[in-house]
Amino acid sequence: MVLSSEDRQLIQATWTKLGPHMDKIGGEALTRLFCTFPQTKTYFPHFDLSPNSKDVQHHGQKVVKALDSAIKHLDNIRGTLADLSDLHAYNLRVDPVNFKLLAKCFHVVLASHLGGEFNASVYLAYDKLFHCVADVLSEKYR
Ligand code: HEM
């Protein structure tokens, strides 16, 4: 999956605008994930998984920080997320199908904050980004 220069511009411009919401969008996406796809909760038996709990918010912030690094290094997503790739494959053993589910939830959260700015081109750009991130996080399974 290749991000065009237009995709990159759209992602970076809209991501910057999320600034004030950055602390909460990860928790919102995870809350949606656990609600819409409850099977994903099995990976977090040690968390309080009630909507927007401290555990969910705190973990959401870590996920968003990783996405933020990827967005700042769109030319080297693989290198940027290398440690997380090992972690998810060897330690956590997250079934890669779950990355697609989380991406769906992020799309809804992004749309809810960006409103009309989350148009078809922006959607496509983030869809490609989440594909790239999922590819990296699941490549060690092959
Ligand atoms: C941990 C990122 C998708 C399950 C983490 C951590 C980060 C992260 C940054 C913390 C690593 C650390 O503390 O050193 C991401 C990103 C994802 C993603 C960027 C995709 C966009 C998923 C999915 C699942 C999952 C889809 C399962 C449904 C876990 C679990 C942990 C973890 C179980 C360990 C939680 C803990 O015990 O603290 N992930 N993750 N991740 N992730 Fe992911």
PDB file of N, CA, C and O in Angstrom, residues 25-98:
ATOM      1  N   ILE A  25      -8.784  10.617  21.637  1.00  0.00           N
ATOM      2  CA  ILE A  25      -9.287   9.852  20.484  1.00  0.00           C
ATOM      3  C   ILE A  25      -8.927   8.362  20.556  1.00  0.00           C
ATOM      4  O   ILE A  25      -9.681   7.522  20.092  1.00  0.00           O
ATOM      5  N   GLY A  26      -7.782   8.043  21.170  1.00  0.00           N
ATOM      6  CA  GLY A  26      -7.409   6.628  21.276  1.00  0.00           C
ATOM      7  C   GLY A  26      -8.393   5.891  22.176  1.00  0.00           C
ATOM      8  O   GLY A  26      -8.867   4.796  21.834  1.00  0.00           O
ATOM      9  N   GLY A  27      -8.712   6.508  23.312  1.00  0.00           N
ATOM     10  CA  GLY A  27      -9.672   5.896  24.240  1.00  0.00           C
ATOM     11  C   GLY A  27     -11.043   5.762  23.584  1.00  0.00           C
ATOM     12  O   GLY A  27     -11.742   4.757  23.772  1.00  0.00           O
ATOM     13  N   GLU A  28     -11.409   6.756  22.800  1.00  0.00           N
ATOM     14  CA  GLU A  28     -12.710   6.689  22.115  1.00  0.00           C
ATOM     15  C   GLU A  28     -12.723   5.541  21.101  1.00  0.00           C
ATOM     16  O   GLU A  28     -13.706   4.814  20.980  1.00  0.00           O
ATOM     17  N   ALA A  29     -11.606   5.392  20.374  1.00  0.00           N
ATOM     18  CA  ALA A  29     -11.543   4.320  19.372  1.00  0.00           C
ATOM     19  C   ALA A  29     -11.580   2.948  20.060  1.00  0.00           C
ATOM     20  O   ALA A  29     -12.277   2.032  19.612  1.00  0.00           O
ATOM     21  N   LEU A  30     -10.845   2.810  21.166  1.00  0.00           N
ATOM     22  CA  LEU A  30     -10.843   1.522  21.876  1.00  0.00           C
ATOM     23  C   LEU A  30     -12.210   1.234  22.484  1.00  0.00           C
ATOM     24  O   LEU A  30     -12.685   0.095  22.465  1.00  0.00           O
ATOM     25  N   THR A  31     -12.853   2.267  23.030  1.00  0.00           N
ATOM     26  CA  THR A  31     -14.193   2.078  23.602  1.00  0.00           C
ATOM     27  C   THR A  31     -15.130   1.539  22.517  1.00  0.00           C
ATOM     28  O   THR A  31     -15.907   0.609  22.740  1.00  0.00           O
ATOM     29  N   ARG A  32     -15.042   2.120  21.310  1.00  0.00           N
ATOM     30  CA  ARG A  32     -15.856   1.637  20.186  1.00  0.00           C
ATOM     31  C   ARG A  32     -15.496   0.200  19.839  1.00  0.00           C
ATOM     32  O   ARG A  32     -16.356  -0.625  19.537  1.00  0.00           O
ATOM     33  N   LEU A  33     -14.183  -0.084  19.838  1.00  0.00           N
ATOM     34  CA  LEU A  33     -13.720  -1.434  19.482  1.00  0.00           C
ATOM     35  C   LEU A  33     -14.337  -2.475  20.422  1.00  0.00           C
ATOM     36  O   LEU A  33     -14.892  -3.480  19.971  1.00  0.00           O
ATOM     37  N   PHE A  34     -14.246  -2.216  21.733  1.00  0.00           N
ATOM     38  CA  PHE A  34     -14.718  -3.202  22.697  1.00  0.00           C
ATOM     39  C   PHE A  34     -16.237  -3.340  22.672  1.00  0.00           C
ATOM     40  O   PHE A  34     -16.785  -4.391  22.977  1.00  0.00           O
ATOM     41  N   CYS A  35     -16.916  -2.242  22.308  1.00  0.00           N
ATOM     42  CA  CYS A  35     -18.374  -2.258  22.268  1.00  0.00           C
ATOM     43  C   CYS A  35     -18.864  -2.947  20.984  1.00  0.00           C
ATOM     44  O   CYS A  35     -19.762  -3.790  21.008  1.00  0.00           O
ATOM     45  N   THR A  36     -18.253  -2.597  19.853  1.00  0.00           N
ATOM     46  CA  THR A  36     -18.742  -3.093  18.562  1.00  0.00           C
ATOM     47  C   THR A  36     -18.220  -4.492  18.256  1.00  0.00           C
ATOM     48  O   THR A  36     -18.899  -5.288  17.594  1.00  0.00           O
ATOM     49  N   PHE A  37     -17.012  -4.778  18.712  1.00  0.00           N
ATOM     50  CA  PHE A  37     -16.409  -6.095  18.429  1.00  0.00           C
ATOM     51  C   PHE A  37     -15.941  -6.683  19.765  1.00  0.00           C
ATOM     52  O   PHE A  37     -14.740  -6.706  20.064  1.00  0.00           O
ATOM     53  N   PRO A  38     -16.895  -7.147  20.588  1.00  0.00           N
ATOM     54  CA  PRO A  38     -16.545  -7.540  21.967  1.00  0.00           C
ATOM     55  C   PRO A  38     -15.507  -8.653  22.046  1.00  0.00           C
ATOM     56  O   PRO A  38     -14.849  -8.798  23.079  1.00  0.00           O
ATOM     57  N   GLN A  39     -15.351  -9.411  20.959  1.00  0.00           N
ATOM     58  CA  GLN A  39     -14.338 -10.478  20.985  1.00  0.00           C
ATOM     59  C   GLN A  39     -12.936  -9.910  21.203  1.00  0.00           C
ATOM     60  O   GLN A  39     -12.036 -10.607  21.657  1.00  0.00           O
ATOM     61  N   THR A  40     -12.743  -8.623  20.876  1.00  0.00           N
ATOM     62  CA  THR A  40     -11.410  -8.023  21.031  1.00  0.00           C
ATOM     63  C   THR A  40     -11.040  -7.837  22.510  1.00  0.00           C
ATOM     64  O   THR A  40      -9.878  -7.646  22.837  1.00  0.00           O
ATOM     65  N   LYS A  41     -12.068  -7.907  23.377  1.00  0.00           N
ATOM     66  CA  LYS A  41     -11.791  -7.699  24.813  1.00  0.00           C
ATOM     67  C   LYS A  41     -10.913  -8.809  25.380  1.00  0.00           C
ATOM     68  O   LYS A  41     -10.272  -8.637  26.403  1.00  0.00           O
ATOM     69  N   THR A  42     -10.891  -9.961  24.702  1.00  0.00           N
ATOM     70  CA  THR A  42     -10.156 -11.104  25.257  1.00  0.00           C
ATOM     71  C   THR A  42      -8.658 -10.827  25.366  1.00  0.00           C
ATOM     72  O   THR A  42      -7.969 -11.502  26.122  1.00  0.00           O
ATOM     73  N   TYR A  43      -8.167  -9.841  24.600  1.00  0.00           N
ATOM     74  CA  TYR A  43      -6.737  -9.522  24.678  1.00  0.00           C
ATOM     75  C   TYR A  43      -6.399  -8.668  25.908  1.00  0.00           C
ATOM     76  O   TYR A  43      -5.238  -8.448  26.204  1.00  0.00           O
ATOM     77  N   PHE A  44      -7.431  -8.166  26.563  1.00  0.00           N
ATOM     78  CA  PHE A  44      -7.191  -7.229  27.671  1.00  0.00           C
ATOM     79  C   PHE A  44      -7.871  -7.697  28.963  1.00  0.00           C
ATOM     80  O   PHE A  44      -8.635  -6.940  29.563  1.00  0.00           O
ATOM     81  N   PRO A  45      -7.599  -8.932  29.389  1.00  0.00           N
ATOM     82  CA  PRO A  45      -8.305  -9.455  30.576  1.00  0.00           C
ATOM     83  C   PRO A  45      -7.937  -8.690  31.846  1.00  0.00           C
ATOM     84  O   PRO A  45      -8.690  -8.710  32.820  1.00  0.00           O
ATOM     85  N   HIS A  46      -6.790  -8.016  31.810  1.00  0.00           N
ATOM     86  CA  HIS A  46      -6.284  -7.337  33.003  1.00  0.00           C
ATOM     87  C   HIS A  46      -6.706  -5.869  33.038  1.00  0.00           C
ATOM     88  O   HIS A  46      -6.266  -5.125  33.906  1.00  0.00           O
ATOM     89  N   PHE A  47      -7.516  -5.432  32.092  1.00  0.00           N
ATOM     90  CA  PHE A  47      -7.928  -4.018  32.029  1.00  0.00           C
ATOM     91  C   PHE A  47      -9.352  -3.865  32.561  1.00  0.00           C
ATOM     92  O   PHE A  47     -10.164  -4.787  32.449  1.00  0.00           O
ATOM     93  N   ASP A  48      -9.639  -2.677  33.086  1.00  0.00           N
ATOM     94  CA  ASP A  48     -11.036  -2.291  33.320  1.00  0.00           C
ATOM     95  C   ASP A  48     -11.541  -1.790  31.959  1.00  0.00           C
ATOM     96  O   ASP A  48     -11.094  -0.742  31.483  1.00  0.00           O
ATOM     97  N   LEU A  49     -12.440  -2.550  31.355  1.00  0.00           N
ATOM     98  CA  LEU A  49     -12.849  -2.237  29.984  1.00  0.00           C
ATOM     99  C   LEU A  49     -14.162  -1.469  29.909  1.00  0.00           C
ATOM    100  O   LEU A  49     -14.790  -1.416  28.846  1.00  0.00           O
ATOM    101  N   SER A  50     -14.598  -0.871  31.015  1.00  0.00           N
ATOM    102  CA  SER A  50     -15.804  -0.057  30.889  1.00  0.00           C
ATOM    103  C   SER A  50     -15.486   1.156  30.020  1.00  0.00           C
ATOM    104  O   SER A  50     -14.323   1.603  29.958  1.00  0.00           O
ATOM    105  N   PRO A  51     -16.535   1.675  29.319  1.00  0.00           N
ATOM    106  CA  PRO A  51     -16.287   2.744  28.352  1.00  0.00           C
ATOM    107  C   PRO A  51     -15.476   3.900  28.948  1.00  0.00           C
ATOM    108  O   PRO A  51     -15.803   4.403  30.023  1.00  0.00           O
ATOM    109  N   ASN A  52     -14.412   4.262  28.239  1.00  0.00           N
ATOM    110  CA  ASN A  52     -13.550   5.378  28.639  1.00  0.00           C
ATOM    111  C   ASN A  52     -12.980   5.266  30.057  1.00  0.00           C
ATOM    112  O   ASN A  52     -12.728   6.284  30.698  1.00  0.00           O
ATOM    113  N   SER A  53     -12.800   4.051  30.547  1.00  0.00           N
ATOM    114  CA  SER A  53     -12.148   3.870  31.856  1.00  0.00           C
ATOM    115  C   SER A  53     -10.719   4.415  31.768  1.00  0.00           C
ATOM    116  O   SER A  53     -10.197   4.629  30.661  1.00  0.00           O
ATOM    117  N   LYS A  54     -10.086   4.553  32.931  1.00  0.00           N
ATOM    118  CA  LYS A  54      -8.690   5.044  32.946  1.00  0.00           C
ATOM    119  C   LYS A  54      -7.791   4.126  32.122  1.00  0.00           C
ATOM    120  O   LYS A  54      -6.938   4.577  31.368  1.00  0.00           O
ATOM    121  N   ASP A  55      -7.978   2.794  32.290  1.00  0.00           N
ATOM    122  CA  ASP A  55      -7.155   1.831  31.544  1.00  0.00           C
ATOM    123  C   ASP A  55      -7.319   2.045  30.038  1.00  0.00           C
ATOM    124  O   ASP A  55      -6.344   2.047  29.286  1.00  0.00           O
ATOM    125  N   VAL A  56      -8.578   2.198  29.619  1.00  0.00           N
ATOM    126  CA  VAL A  56      -8.868   2.334  28.184  1.00  0.00           C
ATOM    127  C   VAL A  56      -8.276   3.647  27.661  1.00  0.00           C
ATOM    128  O   VAL A  56      -7.645   3.688  26.600  1.00  0.00           O
ATOM    129  N   GLN A  57      -8.458   4.712  28.424  1.00  0.00           N
ATOM    130  CA  GLN A  57      -7.920   6.006  27.983  1.00  0.00           C
ATOM    131  C   GLN A  57      -6.398   5.986  27.916  1.00  0.00           C
ATOM    132  O   GLN A  57      -5.793   6.465  26.962  1.00  0.00           O
ATOM    133  N   HIS A  58      -5.808   5.417  28.948  1.00  0.00           N
ATOM    134  CA  HIS A  58      -4.344   5.397  29.019  1.00  0.00           C
ATOM    135  C   HIS A  58      -3.773   4.565  27.872  1.00  0.00           C
ATOM    136  O   HIS A  58      -2.825   4.966  27.189  1.00  0.00           O
ATOM    137  N   HIS A  59      -4.394   3.415  27.628  1.00  0.00           N
ATOM    138  CA  HIS A  59      -3.894   2.584  26.525  1.00  0.00           C
ATOM    139  C   HIS A  59      -4.145   3.285  25.185  1.00  0.00           C
ATOM    140  O   HIS A  59      -3.294   3.242  24.285  1.00  0.00           O
ATOM    141  N   GLY A  60      -5.287   3.938  25.082  1.00  0.00           N
ATOM    142  CA  GLY A  60      -5.594   4.673  23.849  1.00  0.00           C
ATOM    143  C   GLY A  60      -4.539   5.732  23.567  1.00  0.00           C
ATOM    144  O   GLY A  60      -4.143   5.952  22.413  1.00  0.00           O
ATOM    145  N   GLN A  61      -4.053   6.375  24.621  1.00  0.00           N
ATOM    146  CA  GLN A  61      -3.011   7.400  24.423  1.00  0.00           C
ATOM    147  C   GLN A  61      -1.723   6.780  23.887  1.00  0.00           C
ATOM    148  O   GLN A  61      -1.043   7.355  23.044  1.00  0.00           O
ATOM    149  N   LYS A  62      -1.429   5.566  24.361  1.00  0.00           N
ATOM    150  CA  LYS A  62      -0.208   4.897  23.850  1.00  0.00           C
ATOM    151  C   LYS A  62      -0.365   4.566  22.366  1.00  0.00           C
ATOM    152  O   LYS A  62       0.575   4.730  21.585  1.00  0.00           O
ATOM    153  N   VAL A  63      -1.552   4.082  22.005  1.00  0.00           N
ATOM    154  CA  VAL A  63      -1.786   3.710  20.602  1.00  0.00           C
ATOM    155  C   VAL A  63      -1.676   4.955  19.712  1.00  0.00           C
ATOM    156  O   VAL A  63      -1.043   4.928  18.649  1.00  0.00           O
ATOM    157  N   VAL A  64      -2.280   6.058  20.188  1.00  0.00           N
ATOM    158  CA  VAL A  64      -2.255   7.295  19.386  1.00  0.00           C
ATOM    159  C   VAL A  64      -0.835   7.848  19.290  1.00  0.00           C
ATOM    160  O   VAL A  64      -0.435   8.382  18.251  1.00  0.00           O
ATOM    161  N   LYS A  65      -0.066   7.676  20.349  1.00  0.00           N
ATOM    162  CA  LYS A  65       1.328   8.134  20.296  1.00  0.00           C
ATOM    163  C   LYS A  65       2.093   7.356  19.209  1.00  0.00           C
ATOM    164  O   LYS A  65       2.897   7.922  18.465  1.00  0.00           O
ATOM    165  N   ALA A  66       1.806   6.062  19.117  1.00  0.00           N
ATOM    166  CA  ALA A  66       2.461   5.255  18.075  1.00  0.00           C
ATOM    167  C   ALA A  66       2.003   5.717  16.685  1.00  0.00           C
ATOM    168  O   ALA A  66       2.813   5.834  15.757  1.00  0.00           O
ATOM    169  N   LEU A  67       0.710   5.996  16.555  1.00  0.00           N
ATOM    170  CA  LEU A  67       0.210   6.483  15.259  1.00  0.00           C
ATOM    171  C   LEU A  67       0.843   7.833  14.924  1.00  0.00           C
ATOM    172  O   LEU A  67       1.203   8.108  13.778  1.00  0.00           O
ATOM    173  N   ASP A  68       0.980   8.664  15.956  1.00  0.00           N
ATOM    174  CA  ASP A  68       1.581   9.984  15.761  1.00  0.00           C
ATOM    175  C   ASP A  68       3.023   9.835  15.236  1.00  0.00           C
ATOM    176  O   ASP A  68       3.428  10.534  14.312  1.00  0.00           O
ATOM    177  N   SER A  69       3.766   8.895  15.811  1.00  0.00           N
ATOM    178  CA  SER A  69       5.139   8.675  15.328  1.00  0.00           C
ATOM    179  C   SER A  69       5.117   8.206  13.886  1.00  0.00           C
ATOM    180  O   SER A  69       5.938   8.651  13.069  1.00  0.00           O
ATOM    181  N   ALA A  70       4.183   7.304  13.571  1.00  0.00           N
ATOM    182  CA  ALA A  70       4.103   6.801  12.187  1.00  0.00           C
ATOM    183  C   ALA A  70       3.801   7.964  11.237  1.00  0.00           C
ATOM    184  O   ALA A  70       4.388   8.071  10.158  1.00  0.00           O
ATOM    185  N   ILE A  71       2.899   8.850  11.665  1.00  0.00           N
ATOM    186  CA  ILE A  71       2.501   9.974  10.797  1.00  0.00           C
ATOM    187  C   ILE A  71       3.659  10.962  10.629  1.00  0.00           C
ATOM    188  O   ILE A  71       3.812  11.583   9.585  1.00  0.00           O
ATOM    189  N   LYS A  72       4.492  11.056  11.663  1.00  0.00           N
ATOM    190  CA  LYS A  72       5.658  11.949  11.546  1.00  0.00           C
ATOM    191  C   LYS A  72       6.762  11.311  10.708  1.00  0.00           C
ATOM    192  O   LYS A  72       7.709  11.989  10.318  1.00  0.00           O
ATOM    193  N   HIS A  73       6.670  10.011  10.478  1.00  0.00           N
ATOM    194  CA  HIS A  73       7.712   9.305   9.708  1.00  0.00           C
ATOM    195  C   HIS A  73       7.053   8.436   8.641  1.00  0.00           C
ATOM    196  O   HIS A  73       7.274   7.216   8.597  1.00  0.00           O
ATOM    197  N   LEU A  74       6.261   9.072   7.801  1.00  0.00           N
ATOM    198  CA  LEU A  74       5.517   8.291   6.804  1.00  0.00           C
ATOM    199  C   LEU A  74       6.430   7.567   5.820  1.00  0.00           C
ATOM    200  O   LEU A  74       6.015   6.612   5.177  1.00  0.00           O
ATOM    201  N   ASP A  75       7.691   8.038   5.720  1.00  0.00           N
ATOM    202  CA  ASP A  75       8.619   7.352   4.825  1.00  0.00           C
ATOM    203  C   ASP A  75       9.249   6.126   5.472  1.00  0.00           C
ATOM    204  O   ASP A  75       9.920   5.354   4.812  1.00  0.00           O
ATOM    205  N   ASN A  76       9.051   5.988   6.762  1.00  0.00           N
ATOM    206  CA  ASN A  76       9.695   4.856   7.448  1.00  0.00           C
ATOM    207  C   ASN A  76       8.786   4.307   8.557  1.00  0.00           C
ATOM    208  O   ASN A  76       9.177   4.200   9.717  1.00  0.00           O
ATOM    209  N   ILE A  77       7.572   3.943   8.169  1.00  0.00           N
ATOM    210  CA  ILE A  77       6.621   3.413   9.159  1.00  0.00           C
ATOM    211  C   ILE A  77       7.167   2.098   9.724  1.00  0.00           C
ATOM    212  O   ILE A  77       7.077   1.829  10.918  1.00  0.00           O
ATOM    213  N   ARG A  78       7.768   1.305   8.858  1.00  0.00           N
ATOM    214  CA  ARG A  78       8.295  -0.004   9.289  1.00  0.00           C
ATOM    215  C   ARG A  78       9.328   0.149  10.408  1.00  0.00           C
ATOM    216  O   ARG A  78       9.244  -0.502  11.447  1.00  0.00           O
ATOM    217  N   GLY A  79      10.286   1.046  10.182  1.00  0.00           N
ATOM    218  CA  GLY A  79      11.329   1.251  11.191  1.00  0.00           C
ATOM    219  C   GLY A  79      10.752   1.861  12.464  1.00  0.00           C
ATOM    220  O   GLY A  79      11.123   1.481  13.575  1.00  0.00           O
ATOM    221  N   THR A  80       9.820   2.791  12.274  1.00  0.00           N
ATOM    222  CA  THR A  80       9.254   3.504  13.422  1.00  0.00           C
ATOM    223  C   THR A  80       8.480   2.561  14.347  1.00  0.00           C
ATOM    224  O   THR A  80       8.509   2.709  15.564  1.00  0.00           O
ATOM    225  N   LEU A  81       7.783   1.584  13.750  1.00  0.00           N
ATOM    226  CA  LEU A  81       6.936   0.703  14.564  1.00  0.00           C
ATOM    227  C   LEU A  81       7.547  -0.689  14.766  1.00  0.00           C
ATOM    228  O   LEU A  81       6.847  -1.621  15.173  1.00  0.00           O
ATOM    229  N   ALA A  82       8.851  -0.814  14.493  1.00  0.00           N
ATOM    230  CA  ALA A  82       9.484  -2.146  14.536  1.00  0.00           C
ATOM    231  C   ALA A  82       9.295  -2.845  15.885  1.00  0.00           C
ATOM    232  O   ALA A  82       8.949  -4.029  15.938  1.00  0.00           O
ATOM    233  N   ASP A  83       9.478  -2.114  16.976  1.00  0.00           N
ATOM    234  CA  ASP A  83       9.349  -2.753  18.297  1.00  0.00           C
ATOM    235  C   ASP A  83       7.926  -3.236  18.529  1.00  0.00           C
ATOM    236  O   ASP A  83       7.693  -4.306  19.101  1.00  0.00           O
ATOM    237  N   LEU A  84       6.955  -2.421  18.084  1.00  0.00           N
ATOM    238  CA  LEU A  84       5.555  -2.795  18.276  1.00  0.00           C
ATOM    239  C   LEU A  84       5.188  -4.010  17.432  1.00  0.00           C
ATOM    240  O   LEU A  84       4.342  -4.814  17.810  1.00  0.00           O
ATOM    241  N   SER A  85       5.869  -4.138  16.299  1.00  0.00           N
ATOM    242  CA  SER A  85       5.628  -5.289  15.430  1.00  0.00           C
ATOM    243  C   SER A  85       6.032  -6.574  16.158  1.00  0.00           C
ATOM    244  O   SER A  85       5.286  -7.553  16.194  1.00  0.00           O
ATOM    245  N   ASP A  86       7.206  -6.547  16.756  1.00  0.00           N
ATOM    246  CA  ASP A  86       7.660  -7.711  17.534  1.00  0.00           C
ATOM    247  C   ASP A  86       6.700  -7.993  18.684  1.00  0.00           C
ATOM    248  O   ASP A  86       6.296  -9.125  18.920  1.00  0.00           O
ATOM    249  N   LEU A  87       6.345  -6.928  19.397  1.00  0.00           N
ATOM    250  CA  LEU A  87       5.479  -7.088  20.575  1.00  0.00           C
ATOM    251  C   LEU A  87       4.143  -7.743  20.205  1.00  0.00           C
ATOM    252  O   LEU A  87       3.715  -8.711  20.847  1.00  0.00           O
ATOM    253  N   HIS A  88       3.485  -7.220  19.164  1.00  0.00           N
ATOM    254  CA  HIS A  88       2.158  -7.741  18.817  1.00  0.00           C
ATOM    255  C   HIS A  88       2.224  -9.160  18.254  1.00  0.00           C
ATOM    256  O   HIS A  88       1.310  -9.942  18.442  1.00  0.00           O
ATOM    257  N   ALA A  89       3.326  -9.494  17.562  1.00  0.00           N
ATOM    258  CA  ALA A  89       3.422 -10.828  16.964  1.00  0.00           C
ATOM    259  C   ALA A  89       3.909 -11.870  17.973  1.00  0.00           C
ATOM    260  O   ALA A  89       3.284 -12.912  18.142  1.00  0.00           O
ATOM    261  N   TYR A  90       5.005 -11.570  18.654  1.00  0.00           N
ATOM    262  CA  TYR A  90       5.651 -12.602  19.476  1.00  0.00           C
ATOM    263  C   TYR A  90       5.112 -12.655  20.899  1.00  0.00           C
ATOM    264  O   TYR A  90       5.014 -13.719  21.492  1.00  0.00           O
ATOM    265  N   ASN A  91       4.793 -11.502  21.466  1.00  0.00           N
ATOM    266  CA  ASN A  91       4.356 -11.509  22.863  1.00  0.00           C
ATOM    267  C   ASN A  91       2.841 -11.554  22.984  1.00  0.00           C
ATOM    268  O   ASN A  91       2.285 -12.380  23.696  1.00  0.00           O
ATOM    269  N   LEU A  92       2.188 -10.628  22.280  1.00  0.00           N
ATOM    270  CA  LEU A  92       0.736 -10.492  22.453  1.00  0.00           C
ATOM    271  C   LEU A  92      -0.041 -11.457  21.564  1.00  0.00           C
ATOM    272  O   LEU A  92      -1.155 -11.840  21.884  1.00  0.00           O
ATOM    273  N   ARG A  93       0.536 -11.817  20.434  1.00  0.00           N
ATOM    274  CA  ARG A  93      -0.105 -12.733  19.482  1.00  0.00           C
ATOM    275  C   ARG A  93      -1.505 -12.271  19.097  1.00  0.00           C
ATOM    276  O   ARG A  93      -2.479 -13.026  19.149  1.00  0.00           O
ATOM    277  N   VAL A  94      -1.583 -11.010  18.731  1.00  0.00           N
ATOM    278  CA  VAL A  94      -2.865 -10.438  18.302  1.00  0.00           C
ATOM    279  C   VAL A  94      -3.164 -10.941  16.881  1.00  0.00           C
ATOM    280  O   VAL A  94      -2.339 -10.800  15.984  1.00  0.00           O
ATOM    281  N   ASP A  95      -4.340 -11.545  16.706  1.00  0.00           N
ATOM    282  CA  ASP A  95      -4.746 -11.992  15.373  1.00  0.00           C
ATOM    283  C   ASP A  95      -4.865 -10.755  14.478  1.00  0.00           C
ATOM    284  O   ASP A  95      -5.574  -9.802  14.822  1.00  0.00           O
ATOM    285  N   PRO A  96      -4.164 -10.756  13.320  1.00  0.00           N
ATOM    286  CA  PRO A  96      -4.145  -9.554  12.467  1.00  0.00           C
ATOM    287  C   PRO A  96      -5.518  -9.041  12.055  1.00  0.00           C
ATOM    288  O   PRO A  96      -5.656  -7.864  11.732  1.00  0.00           O
ATOM    289  N   VAL A  97      -6.527  -9.885  12.063  1.00  0.00           N
ATOM    290  CA  VAL A  97      -7.860  -9.412  11.675  1.00  0.00           C
ATOM    291  C   VAL A  97      -8.306  -8.250  12.578  1.00  0.00           C
ATOM    292  O   VAL A  97      -9.064  -7.366  12.164  1.00  0.00           O
ATOM    293  N   ASN A  98      -7.789  -8.237  13.792  1.00  0.00           N
ATOM    294  CA  ASN A  98      -8.198  -7.194  14.740  1.00  0.00           C
ATOM    295  C   ASN A  98      -7.699  -5.801  14.362  1.00  0.00           C
ATOM    296  O   ASN A  98      -8.279  -4.801  14.768  1.00  0.00           O
TER     297      ASN A  98
END
